[in-house]
Coordinates of C-alpha atoms in Angstrom, one line a residue:
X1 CA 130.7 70.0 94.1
X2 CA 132.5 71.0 97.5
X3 CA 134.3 73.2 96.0
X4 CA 131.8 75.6 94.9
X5 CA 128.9 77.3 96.3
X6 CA 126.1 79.4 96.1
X7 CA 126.3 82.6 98.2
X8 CA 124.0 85.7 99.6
X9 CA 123.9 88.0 102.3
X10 CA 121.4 89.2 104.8
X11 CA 122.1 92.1 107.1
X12 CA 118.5 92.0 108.7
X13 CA 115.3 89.7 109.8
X14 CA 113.7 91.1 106.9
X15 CA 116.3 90.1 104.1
X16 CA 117.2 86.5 106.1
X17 CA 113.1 86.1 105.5
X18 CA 114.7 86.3 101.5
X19 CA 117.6 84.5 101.9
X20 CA 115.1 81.5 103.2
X21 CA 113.6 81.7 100.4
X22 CA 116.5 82.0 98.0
X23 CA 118.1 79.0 99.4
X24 CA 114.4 76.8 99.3
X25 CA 114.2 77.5 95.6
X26 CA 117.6 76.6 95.2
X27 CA 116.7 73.3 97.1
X28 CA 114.1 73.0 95.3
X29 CA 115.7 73.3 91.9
X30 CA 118.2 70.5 92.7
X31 CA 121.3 72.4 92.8
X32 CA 124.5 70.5 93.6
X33 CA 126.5 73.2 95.2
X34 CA 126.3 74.3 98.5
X35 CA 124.8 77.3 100.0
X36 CA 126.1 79.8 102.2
X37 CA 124.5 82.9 103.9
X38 CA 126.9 85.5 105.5
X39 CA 125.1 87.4 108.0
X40 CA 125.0 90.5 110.0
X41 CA 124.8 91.3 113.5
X42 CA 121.4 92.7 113.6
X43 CA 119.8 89.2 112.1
X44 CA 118.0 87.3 115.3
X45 CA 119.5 83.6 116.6
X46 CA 115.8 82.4 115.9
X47 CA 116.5 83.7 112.0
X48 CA 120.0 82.0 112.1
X49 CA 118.6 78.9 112.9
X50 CA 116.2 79.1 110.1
X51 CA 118.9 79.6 108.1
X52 CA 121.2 76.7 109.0
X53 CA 118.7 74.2 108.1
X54 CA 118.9 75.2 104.8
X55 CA 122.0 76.7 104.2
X56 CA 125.2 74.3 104.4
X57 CA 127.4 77.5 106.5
X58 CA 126.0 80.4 108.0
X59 CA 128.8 82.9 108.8
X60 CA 128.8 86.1 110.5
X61 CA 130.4 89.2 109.3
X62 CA 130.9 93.0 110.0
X63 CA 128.5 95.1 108.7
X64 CA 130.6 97.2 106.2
X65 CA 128.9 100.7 105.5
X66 CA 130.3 103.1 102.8
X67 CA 129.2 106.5 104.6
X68 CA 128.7 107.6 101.6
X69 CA 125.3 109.3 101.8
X70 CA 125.4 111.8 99.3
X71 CA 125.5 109.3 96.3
X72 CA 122.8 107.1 98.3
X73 CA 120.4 110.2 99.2
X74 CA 120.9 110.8 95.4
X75 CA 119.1 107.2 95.0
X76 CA 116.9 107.8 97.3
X77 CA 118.6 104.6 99.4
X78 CA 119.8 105.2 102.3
X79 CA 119.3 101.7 103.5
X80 CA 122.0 100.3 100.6
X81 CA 125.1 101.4 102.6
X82 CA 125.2 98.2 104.3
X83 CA 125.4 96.3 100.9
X84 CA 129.0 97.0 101.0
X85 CA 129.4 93.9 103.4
X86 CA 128.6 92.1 100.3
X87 CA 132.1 92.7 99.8
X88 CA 133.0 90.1 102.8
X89 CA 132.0 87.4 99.8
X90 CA 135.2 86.9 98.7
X91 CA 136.8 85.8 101.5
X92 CA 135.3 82.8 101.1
X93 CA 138.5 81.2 100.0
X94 CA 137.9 77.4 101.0
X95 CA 135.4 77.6 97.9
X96 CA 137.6 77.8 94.1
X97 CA 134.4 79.7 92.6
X98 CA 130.7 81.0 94.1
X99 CA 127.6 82.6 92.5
X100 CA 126.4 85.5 94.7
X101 CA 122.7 86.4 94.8
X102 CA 121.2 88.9 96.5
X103 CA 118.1 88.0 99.0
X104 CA 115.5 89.5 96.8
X105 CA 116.1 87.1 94.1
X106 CA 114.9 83.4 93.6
X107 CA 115.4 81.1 91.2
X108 CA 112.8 79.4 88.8
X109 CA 114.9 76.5 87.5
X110 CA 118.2 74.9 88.1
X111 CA 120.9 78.0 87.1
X112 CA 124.3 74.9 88.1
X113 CA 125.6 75.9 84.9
X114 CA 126.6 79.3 85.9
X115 CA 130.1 77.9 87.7
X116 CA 131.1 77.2 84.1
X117 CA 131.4 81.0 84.0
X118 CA 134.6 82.8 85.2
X119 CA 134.7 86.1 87.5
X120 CA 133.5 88.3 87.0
X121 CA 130.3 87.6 85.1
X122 CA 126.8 89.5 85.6
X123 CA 123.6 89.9 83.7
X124 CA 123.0 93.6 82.6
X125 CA 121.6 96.5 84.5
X126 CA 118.5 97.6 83.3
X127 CA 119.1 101.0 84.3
X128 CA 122.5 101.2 82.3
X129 CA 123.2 97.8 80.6
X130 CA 126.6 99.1 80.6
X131 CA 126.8 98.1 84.1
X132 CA 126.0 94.7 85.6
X133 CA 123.2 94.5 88.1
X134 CA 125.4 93.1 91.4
X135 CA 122.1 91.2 92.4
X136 CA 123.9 88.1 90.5
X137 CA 127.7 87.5 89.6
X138 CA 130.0 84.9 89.1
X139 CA 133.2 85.4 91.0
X140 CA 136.4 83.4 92.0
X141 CA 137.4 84.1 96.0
X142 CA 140.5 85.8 97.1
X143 CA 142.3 88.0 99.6
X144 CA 143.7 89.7 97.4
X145 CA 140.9 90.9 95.4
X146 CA 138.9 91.3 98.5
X147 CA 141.8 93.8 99.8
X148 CA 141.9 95.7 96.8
X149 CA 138.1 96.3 96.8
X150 CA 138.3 97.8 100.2
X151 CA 141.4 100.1 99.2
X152 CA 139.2 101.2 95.8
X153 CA 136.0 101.7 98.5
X154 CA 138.2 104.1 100.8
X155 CA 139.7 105.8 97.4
X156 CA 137.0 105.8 95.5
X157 CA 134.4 105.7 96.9
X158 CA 131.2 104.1 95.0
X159 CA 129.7 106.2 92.1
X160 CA 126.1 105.5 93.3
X161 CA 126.8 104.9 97.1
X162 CA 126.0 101.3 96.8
X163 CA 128.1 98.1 96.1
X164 CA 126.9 98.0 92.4
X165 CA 129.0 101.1 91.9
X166 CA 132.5 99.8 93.6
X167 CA 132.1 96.6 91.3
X168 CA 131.4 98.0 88.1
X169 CA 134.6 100.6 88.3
X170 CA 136.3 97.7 90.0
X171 CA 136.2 95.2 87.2
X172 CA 135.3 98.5 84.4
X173 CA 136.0 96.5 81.3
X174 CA 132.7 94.4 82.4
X175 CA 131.2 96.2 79.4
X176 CA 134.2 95.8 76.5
X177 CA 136.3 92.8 77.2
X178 CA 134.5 89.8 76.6
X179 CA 131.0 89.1 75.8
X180 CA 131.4 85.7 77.8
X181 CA 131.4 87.5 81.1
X182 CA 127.4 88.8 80.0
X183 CA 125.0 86.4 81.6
X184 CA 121.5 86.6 80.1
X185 CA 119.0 88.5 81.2
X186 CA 117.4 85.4 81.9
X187 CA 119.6 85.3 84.8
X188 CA 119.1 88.0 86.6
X189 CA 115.2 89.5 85.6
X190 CA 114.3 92.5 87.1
X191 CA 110.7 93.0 88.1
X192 CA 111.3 96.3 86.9
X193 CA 112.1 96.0 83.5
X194 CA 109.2 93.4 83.2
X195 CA 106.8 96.5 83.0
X196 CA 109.3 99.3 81.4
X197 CA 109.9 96.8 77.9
X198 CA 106.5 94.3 78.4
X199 CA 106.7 93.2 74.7
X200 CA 110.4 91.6 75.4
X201 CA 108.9 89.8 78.9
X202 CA 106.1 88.4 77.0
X203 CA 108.3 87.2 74.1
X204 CA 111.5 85.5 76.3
X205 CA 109.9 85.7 80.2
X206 CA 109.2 81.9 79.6
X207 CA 113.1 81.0 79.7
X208 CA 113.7 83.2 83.5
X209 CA 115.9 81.4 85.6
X210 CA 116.4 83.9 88.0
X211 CA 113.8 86.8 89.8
X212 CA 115.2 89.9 91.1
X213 CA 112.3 91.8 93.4
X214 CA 114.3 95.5 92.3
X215 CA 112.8 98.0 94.1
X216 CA 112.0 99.4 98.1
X217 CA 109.0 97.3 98.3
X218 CA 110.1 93.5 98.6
X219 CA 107.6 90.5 98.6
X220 CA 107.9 90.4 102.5
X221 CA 106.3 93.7 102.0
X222 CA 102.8 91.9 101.4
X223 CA 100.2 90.1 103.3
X224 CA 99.5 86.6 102.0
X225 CA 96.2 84.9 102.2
X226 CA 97.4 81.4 101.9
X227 CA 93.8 79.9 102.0
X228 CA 93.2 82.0 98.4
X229 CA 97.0 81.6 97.8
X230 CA 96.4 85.7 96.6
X231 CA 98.7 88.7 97.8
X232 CA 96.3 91.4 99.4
X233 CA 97.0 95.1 97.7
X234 CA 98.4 96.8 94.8
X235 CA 101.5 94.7 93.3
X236 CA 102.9 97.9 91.4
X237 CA 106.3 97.3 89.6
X238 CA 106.2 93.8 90.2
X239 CA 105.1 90.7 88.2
X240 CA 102.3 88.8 90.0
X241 CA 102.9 85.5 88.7
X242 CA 106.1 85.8 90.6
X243 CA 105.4 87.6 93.7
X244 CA 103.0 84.2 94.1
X245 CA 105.5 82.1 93.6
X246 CA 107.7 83.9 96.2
X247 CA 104.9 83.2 98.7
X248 CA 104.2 79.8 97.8
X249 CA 108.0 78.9 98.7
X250 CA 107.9 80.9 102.1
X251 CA 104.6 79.7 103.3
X252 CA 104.8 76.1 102.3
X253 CA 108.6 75.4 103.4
X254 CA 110.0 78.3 104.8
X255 CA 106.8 79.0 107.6
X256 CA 107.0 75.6 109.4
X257 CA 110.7 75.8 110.1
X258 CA 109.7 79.5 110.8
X259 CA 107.3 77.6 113.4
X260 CA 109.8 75.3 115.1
X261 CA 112.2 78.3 116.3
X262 CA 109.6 80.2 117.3
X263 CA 107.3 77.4 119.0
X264 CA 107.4 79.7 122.2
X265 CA 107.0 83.0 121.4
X266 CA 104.2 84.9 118.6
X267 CA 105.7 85.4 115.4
X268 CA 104.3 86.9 112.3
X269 CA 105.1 85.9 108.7
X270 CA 102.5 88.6 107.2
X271 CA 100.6 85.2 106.4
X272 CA 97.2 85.2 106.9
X273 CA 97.0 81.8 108.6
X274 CA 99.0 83.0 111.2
X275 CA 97.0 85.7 112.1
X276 CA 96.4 84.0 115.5
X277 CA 99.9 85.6 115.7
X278 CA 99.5 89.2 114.5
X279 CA 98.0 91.0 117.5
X280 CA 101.0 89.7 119.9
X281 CA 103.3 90.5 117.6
X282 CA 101.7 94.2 116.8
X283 CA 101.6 95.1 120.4
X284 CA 105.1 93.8 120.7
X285 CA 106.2 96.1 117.8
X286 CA 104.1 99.1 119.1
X287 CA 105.0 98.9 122.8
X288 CA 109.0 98.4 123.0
X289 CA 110.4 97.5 126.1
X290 CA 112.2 100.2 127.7
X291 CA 115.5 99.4 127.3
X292 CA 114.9 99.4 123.6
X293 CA 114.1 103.2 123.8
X294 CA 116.5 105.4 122.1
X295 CA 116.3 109.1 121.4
X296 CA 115.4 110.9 118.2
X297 CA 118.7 112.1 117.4
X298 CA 120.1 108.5 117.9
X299 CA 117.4 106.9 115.8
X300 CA 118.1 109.3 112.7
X301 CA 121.7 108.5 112.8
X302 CA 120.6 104.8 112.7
X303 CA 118.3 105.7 109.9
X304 CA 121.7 107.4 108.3
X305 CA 123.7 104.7 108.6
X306 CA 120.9 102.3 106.9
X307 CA 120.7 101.0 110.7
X308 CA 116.6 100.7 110.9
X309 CA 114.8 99.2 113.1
X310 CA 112.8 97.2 110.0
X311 CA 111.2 95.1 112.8
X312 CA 110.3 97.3 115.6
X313 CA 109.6 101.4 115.9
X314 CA 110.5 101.7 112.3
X315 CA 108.8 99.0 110.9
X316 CA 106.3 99.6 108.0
X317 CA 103.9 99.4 109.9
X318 CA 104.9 101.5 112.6
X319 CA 105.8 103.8 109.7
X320 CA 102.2 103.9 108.2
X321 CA 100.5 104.6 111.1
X322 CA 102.1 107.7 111.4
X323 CA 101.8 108.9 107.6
X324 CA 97.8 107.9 108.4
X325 CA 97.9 110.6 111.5
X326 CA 99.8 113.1 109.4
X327 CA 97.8 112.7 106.6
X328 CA 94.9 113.5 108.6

């Protein structure tokens, strides 16, 4: 239906890499809505062009960043300010009702019936099923609402720091109203909870429609051997079977549109058959050009901000190589 679409946001390379992804499985599953990515400033043209060959609109937005690093040092998060751009969402007024998903999530079967749902509708948090996990939510577009959210953000503020928190004071009787407005856990499964209540995974994790990757490390995170199809390390506090399944998507139809954009110029997908790619990409990583060179002081404030530079001097990489020389 035109009317109604599918909807996630990516504020950098690292989370488009998810939206690709999330939109391929979507594909892949047959949906009949269409698919929009909003996008942030900090996202590469060679990512957005990924993205609009599977996406039907790719728009870009201002990065909308709570400041509020108390609650997110609390977390542990400082990177989830910039969720608050999430918000941008419902603006999307030429659309009468979207599903959002975050870019760590992908789908495992066709989840169309979810526009029969009205706003606000979310699958529990596993944390505190008295709040909705934000990864996944019904909602109906409007100025209105969107204004009111940003008046409640600059009066409230967000009880954890994070979008999650603005949405569940925003619509508070999530809990109490109507049981109608609960999507399934099915909807929304949290790698997490898979390990904290295993018995319940092994007796319903059949019916999963939807995989959220909760948690700092995503499946980008890994290296892929896609000649063993395996994932190389330790997959702690995340189910295997899907991490795989992640991979399978990227490598097989997310990598050679990957490859098109980036025909003249090395890329890596953390795949090992591109490791033809790696070293170039590494030394491009290790050895910024000069005018990418920022001080200390500015680079914390980026780091404050949730800013990162995920794919140059702070990538995890980078980042590992110096807890390596510390460490010894």
């Amino acid at each position: 239906m035109a009317g109604q679409a599918f909807v996630t946001l990516a504020t950098n390379n690292n989370y488009a890499k998810g939206a690709m992804v999330l939109g391929k499985s979507l594909r892949n599953h047959k949906t009949s809505r269409k698919l929009v990515a909003l996008i942030g400033p900090r996202v590469a043209e060679t990512s957005r062009a990924v993205l609009r060959k599977i996406y039907d609109e790719v728009q870009l937005v201002d990065v909308l960043d709570s400041g509020d690093m108390a609650h997110l040092a609390m977390m542990k998060r400082p990177d989830l300010g910039v969720t608050f751009t999430k918000l941008h969402c419902w603006t999307l007024t030429h659309y009468s009702k979207c599903v959002f998903m975050d870019a760590d999530t992908m789908v495992v079967s066709n989840i169309d019936e979810l526009f029969a749902r009205e706003e606000l509708s979310a699958a529990p948090d596993p944390g505190w099923p008295d709040c909705f996990n934000s990864g996944v939510f019904v909602f109906q577009p409007s100025y209105e609402t969107y204004r009111k959210l940003l008046t409640a953000c600059m009066e409230q503020g967000s009880f954890d720091g994070g979008d999650q928190g603005v949405l569940n004071s925003f619509f508070s009787d999530w809990a109490t109203a109507d049981i109608s407005r609960h999507l399934p856990f099915i909807y929304n499964l949290s790698s997490i909870a898979i390990y904290t209540y295993l018995p319940a995974f092994k007796q319903y994790g059949h019916n999963a429609k939807v995989v959220h990757f909760l948690g700092k490390l995503k499946p980008w995170d890994y290296v892929y051997d896609a000649t063993s199809k395996s994932v190389k390390g330790q997959t702690s506090g995340m189910q295997p079977n899907y991490l795989l399944q992640w991979w399978d998507v990227f490598s097989s139809s997310v990598v050679p549109l990957m490859k098109e954009e980036y025909s003249e110029q090395p890329f890596y997908t953390a795949c090992s058959e591109d490791n033809s790619h790696v070293e170039a990409a590494q030394m491009q990583l290790s050895h910024p050009t000069p005018s990418l060179q920022i001080s200390s002081q500015e680079r914390k404030q980026r780091w404050e901000q949730g800013h990162a530079d995920y794919l140059g001097m702070d990538s995890f990489a980078n980042i590992e190589k110096k807890l390596d020389s510390f460490l010894k």
